[in-house]
Coordinates of C-alpha atoms in Angstrom, one line a residue:
T8 CA -84.6 21.5 44.9
T9 CA -84.2 17.7 44.7
K10 CA -80.5 18.0 45.5
D11 CA -81.0 20.1 48.6
T12 CA -83.7 17.8 49.8
L13 CA -81.5 14.8 49.4
V14 CA -78.6 16.4 51.2
K15 CA -80.9 17.4 54.1
Q16 CA -82.2 13.9 54.4
L17 CA -78.8 12.4 54.4
S18 CA -77.5 14.9 56.9
E19 CA -80.4 14.1 59.3
K20 CA -79.5 10.4 59.2
D21 CA -75.8 10.9 59.4
S22 CA -74.3 14.1 60.8
T23 CA -70.9 13.3 59.2
V24 CA -72.4 13.8 55.7
L25 CA -70.9 16.9 54.1
E26 CA -71.4 18.4 50.6
N27 CA -67.9 19.2 49.3
R28 CA -68.8 20.0 45.7
F29 CA -71.8 20.0 43.5
N30 CA -71.6 19.9 39.6
T31 CA -74.4 20.3 37.2
I32 CA -74.8 20.4 33.5
G33 CA -77.1 23.2 32.4
P34 CA -78.8 24.0 29.1
S35 CA -75.8 26.0 27.9
V36 CA -73.4 23.1 28.4
G37 CA -75.9 20.7 26.8
S38 CA -76.2 23.0 23.8
E39 CA -72.4 23.2 23.6
I40 CA -72.1 19.4 23.5
R41 CA -74.8 19.2 20.9
I42 CA -73.1 21.7 18.6
K43 CA -69.7 20.1 19.0
T44 CA -71.2 16.7 18.2
I45 CA -72.9 18.0 15.0
V46 CA -69.7 19.7 13.9
S47 CA -67.7 16.5 14.6
I48 CA -70.1 14.4 12.6
L49 CA -70.1 16.8 9.7
L50 CA -66.3 17.1 9.7
I51 CA -65.8 13.4 9.8
S52 CA -68.4 12.9 7.0
V53 CA -66.6 15.4 4.7
L54 CA -63.2 13.7 5.4
I55 CA -64.7 10.3 4.7
L56 CA -66.2 11.6 1.4
L57 CA -62.9 13.0 0.3
F58 CA -61.0 9.8 1.3
V59 CA -63.4 7.4 -0.5
A60 CA -63.4 9.6 -3.6
W61 CA -59.6 9.6 -3.6
A62 CA -59.3 5.9 -2.9
F63 CA -61.6 5.1 -5.8
R64 CA -60.1 7.8 -8.1
N65 CA -59.2 5.1 -10.7
V66 CA -62.9 4.1 -10.9
S67 CA -64.6 6.5 -13.3
R68 CA -66.9 4.2 -15.3
P69 CA -69.7 3.5 -15.1
V70 CA -70.0 5.3 -11.7
S71 CA -67.8 8.2 -10.7
S72 CA -65.6 7.8 -7.6
W73 CA -67.5 10.8 -6.0
I74 CA -70.7 8.8 -6.1
Y75 CA -69.0 6.0 -4.1
G76 CA -68.1 8.6 -1.5
L77 CA -71.6 10.1 -1.5
I78 CA -73.2 6.7 -1.1
V79 CA -70.9 6.0 1.9
I80 CA -72.2 9.3 3.5
I81 CA -75.8 8.3 2.8
V82 CA -75.2 4.9 4.5
L83 CA -73.5 6.6 7.5
V84 CA -76.5 8.9 8.0
H85 CA -78.7 5.8 7.9
D86 CA -76.5 4.1 10.5
I87 CA -76.6 7.1 12.8
I88 CA -80.3 8.0 12.5
I89 CA -81.7 4.6 13.4
P90 CA -79.8 4.2 16.7
A91 CA -80.6 7.8 17.6
G92 CA -84.3 7.2 16.8
I93 CA -84.4 4.0 18.9
F94 CA -82.8 5.9 21.8
A95 CA -85.5 8.6 21.5
L96 CA -88.3 6.0 21.4
L97 CA -86.8 4.3 24.5
G98 CA -86.6 7.6 26.3
R99 CA -82.9 7.2 26.9
E100 CA -80.9 10.3 27.9
I101 CA -78.3 11.5 25.4
T102 CA -75.1 11.3 27.3
T103 CA -71.4 11.7 26.4
L104 CA -71.2 7.9 26.0
F105 CA -73.9 8.1 23.4
V106 CA -71.9 10.7 21.5
V107 CA -68.8 8.5 21.7
G108 CA -70.8 5.6 20.4
I109 CA -72.1 7.6 17.5
L110 CA -68.7 8.8 16.5
T111 CA -67.3 5.3 16.8
I112 CA -70.0 4.0 14.5
L113 CA -68.9 6.5 11.9
G114 CA -65.6 4.8 11.8
V115 CA -66.7 1.2 12.3
S116 CA -69.7 0.9 10.1
I117 CA -67.8 2.2 7.0
N118 CA -65.6 -0.9 7.1
D119 CA -68.0 -3.3 5.5
T120 CA -69.1 -0.8 2.9
I121 CA -65.5 -0.2 1.8
V122 CA -64.9 -3.9 1.6
V123 CA -67.8 -4.4 -0.7
F124 CA -66.9 -1.4 -2.8
D125 CA -63.3 -2.5 -3.1
R126 CA -64.5 -5.9 -4.4
I127 CA -66.7 -4.2 -6.9
R128 CA -63.7 -2.2 -8.1
E129 CA -61.6 -5.4 -8.5
N130 CA -64.4 -7.2 -10.4
L131 CA -64.9 -4.2 -12.7
S132 CA -61.3 -4.3 -13.7
K133 CA -61.9 -7.9 -14.8
N134 CA -65.1 -7.2 -16.7
S135 CA -64.8 -4.3 -19.1
A136 CA -68.3 -5.0 -20.5
A137 CA -69.8 -3.8 -17.2
K138 CA -68.6 -0.3 -17.9
N139 CA -71.0 0.1 -20.8
S140 CA -73.8 -2.3 -19.8
P141 CA -76.1 -1.6 -16.8
S142 CA -77.1 -5.2 -16.6
E143 CA -73.5 -6.3 -16.6
F144 CA -72.7 -3.8 -13.9
A145 CA -75.6 -5.0 -11.8
A146 CA -74.2 -8.6 -12.2
V147 CA -70.8 -7.4 -11.0
V148 CA -72.3 -5.7 -8.0
G149 CA -74.3 -8.9 -7.2
K150 CA -71.2 -11.1 -7.5
S151 CA -69.2 -8.7 -5.3
I152 CA -71.8 -8.8 -2.6
S153 CA -71.9 -12.6 -2.7
E154 CA -68.1 -12.8 -2.4
T155 CA -68.0 -10.6 0.7
F156 CA -71.3 -11.6 2.3
T157 CA -69.9 -14.3 4.5
R158 CA -66.9 -12.3 5.6
S159 CA -69.1 -9.3 6.5
I160 CA -71.6 -11.4 8.5
M161 CA -69.0 -13.3 10.4
T162 CA -66.9 -10.3 11.2
S163 CA -69.8 -8.2 12.4
L164 CA -71.3 -11.2 14.4
T165 CA -68.2 -11.6 16.5
V166 CA -68.3 -7.8 17.4
L167 CA -72.1 -8.0 18.0
L168 CA -71.7 -10.9 20.4
A169 CA -69.0 -9.0 22.4
L170 CA -71.2 -5.9 22.6
L171 CA -74.2 -7.9 23.6
A172 CA -72.2 -9.5 26.4
L173 CA -71.0 -6.0 27.5
Y174 CA -74.6 -4.7 27.5
I175 CA -76.0 -7.7 29.5
W176 CA -73.2 -8.3 32.0
G177 CA -71.2 -5.1 31.8
P178 CA -71.5 -2.2 34.3
T179 CA -74.5 0.1 34.1
A180 CA -72.2 3.0 33.2
T181 CA -71.4 1.4 29.8
H182 CA -75.0 0.3 28.9
D183 CA -75.6 3.4 26.7
L184 CA -72.3 2.9 24.8
A185 CA -72.8 -0.8 24.4
L186 CA -76.4 -0.3 23.1
V187 CA -75.7 2.4 20.6
M188 CA -72.7 0.5 19.2
L189 CA -74.8 -2.7 19.1
L190 CA -77.5 -1.0 17.1
G191 CA -74.9 0.8 14.9
M192 CA -73.0 -2.4 14.1
F193 CA -76.2 -4.3 13.3
F194 CA -77.7 -1.7 11.0
G195 CA -74.2 -0.9 9.6
T196 CA -73.8 -4.4 8.4
Y197 CA -77.3 -4.5 7.0
S198 CA -76.8 -1.2 5.1
S199 CA -73.4 -2.1 3.6
I200 CA -75.0 -5.2 2.0
F201 CA -78.6 -4.2 1.2
I202 CA -78.3 -0.4 0.7
A203 CA -74.8 0.8 -0.3
A204 CA -74.0 -1.5 -3.1
P205 CA -77.6 -1.6 -4.6
L206 CA -77.6 2.2 -4.6
L207 CA -74.7 2.0 -7.1
V208 CA -76.9 -0.1 -9.4
V209 CA -79.8 2.3 -8.9
Y210 CA -77.7 5.3 -9.8
N211 CA -76.1 3.6 -12.8
N212 CA -79.5 2.6 -14.2
W213 CA -80.8 6.2 -13.7
Q214 CA -77.7 7.6 -15.4
S215 CA -78.1 5.2 -18.3
K216 CA -81.7 6.1 -18.8
K217 CA -80.9 9.8 -18.6
S218 CA -78.2 9.4 -21.3
G219 CA -80.6 7.3 -23.4
K220 CA -78.5 4.1 -23.4

């Protein structure tokens, strides 16, 4: 094998070279890591859904609190799939650091989405007409995005710069972690502004048409 050949070559050059221990990760261990990762992601997603639904329990009109939670999960799936797809295209190996980065994204990328949703909740309490008018609700969502846009961009930008520096000048061992978090933060910020909040409007419009309003 490649390992035996390497040890033999090193031994020929230096007789003091000894193999004290050899560890390898086989298919069974790789499968175990994959299963644990999937279970962790599903468990975290369910907990996030329940938490968001509970946090927005006082928001029932025009969109139920459960829809807020469901949209958060949709956005999280988006934020995970894109970095994973880019890693696959680059031919990068899926390591434990990649898994750590993905699980970290689940917690970090939700931040901007919750901030926007919370502002929508505040503005809905000030505009009762938005609860019965799709156009008014869309206006409230647009206003909320505008009010949180600068904050979201600036906060994410500082983190992105730190991760970029870690990827460029950091040790090779942390490259995978830095890259997956860099991608996750970028697309997480994008999705919270251009996907999450607009989906509320899309759902509300669909719901209004369904009810004939």
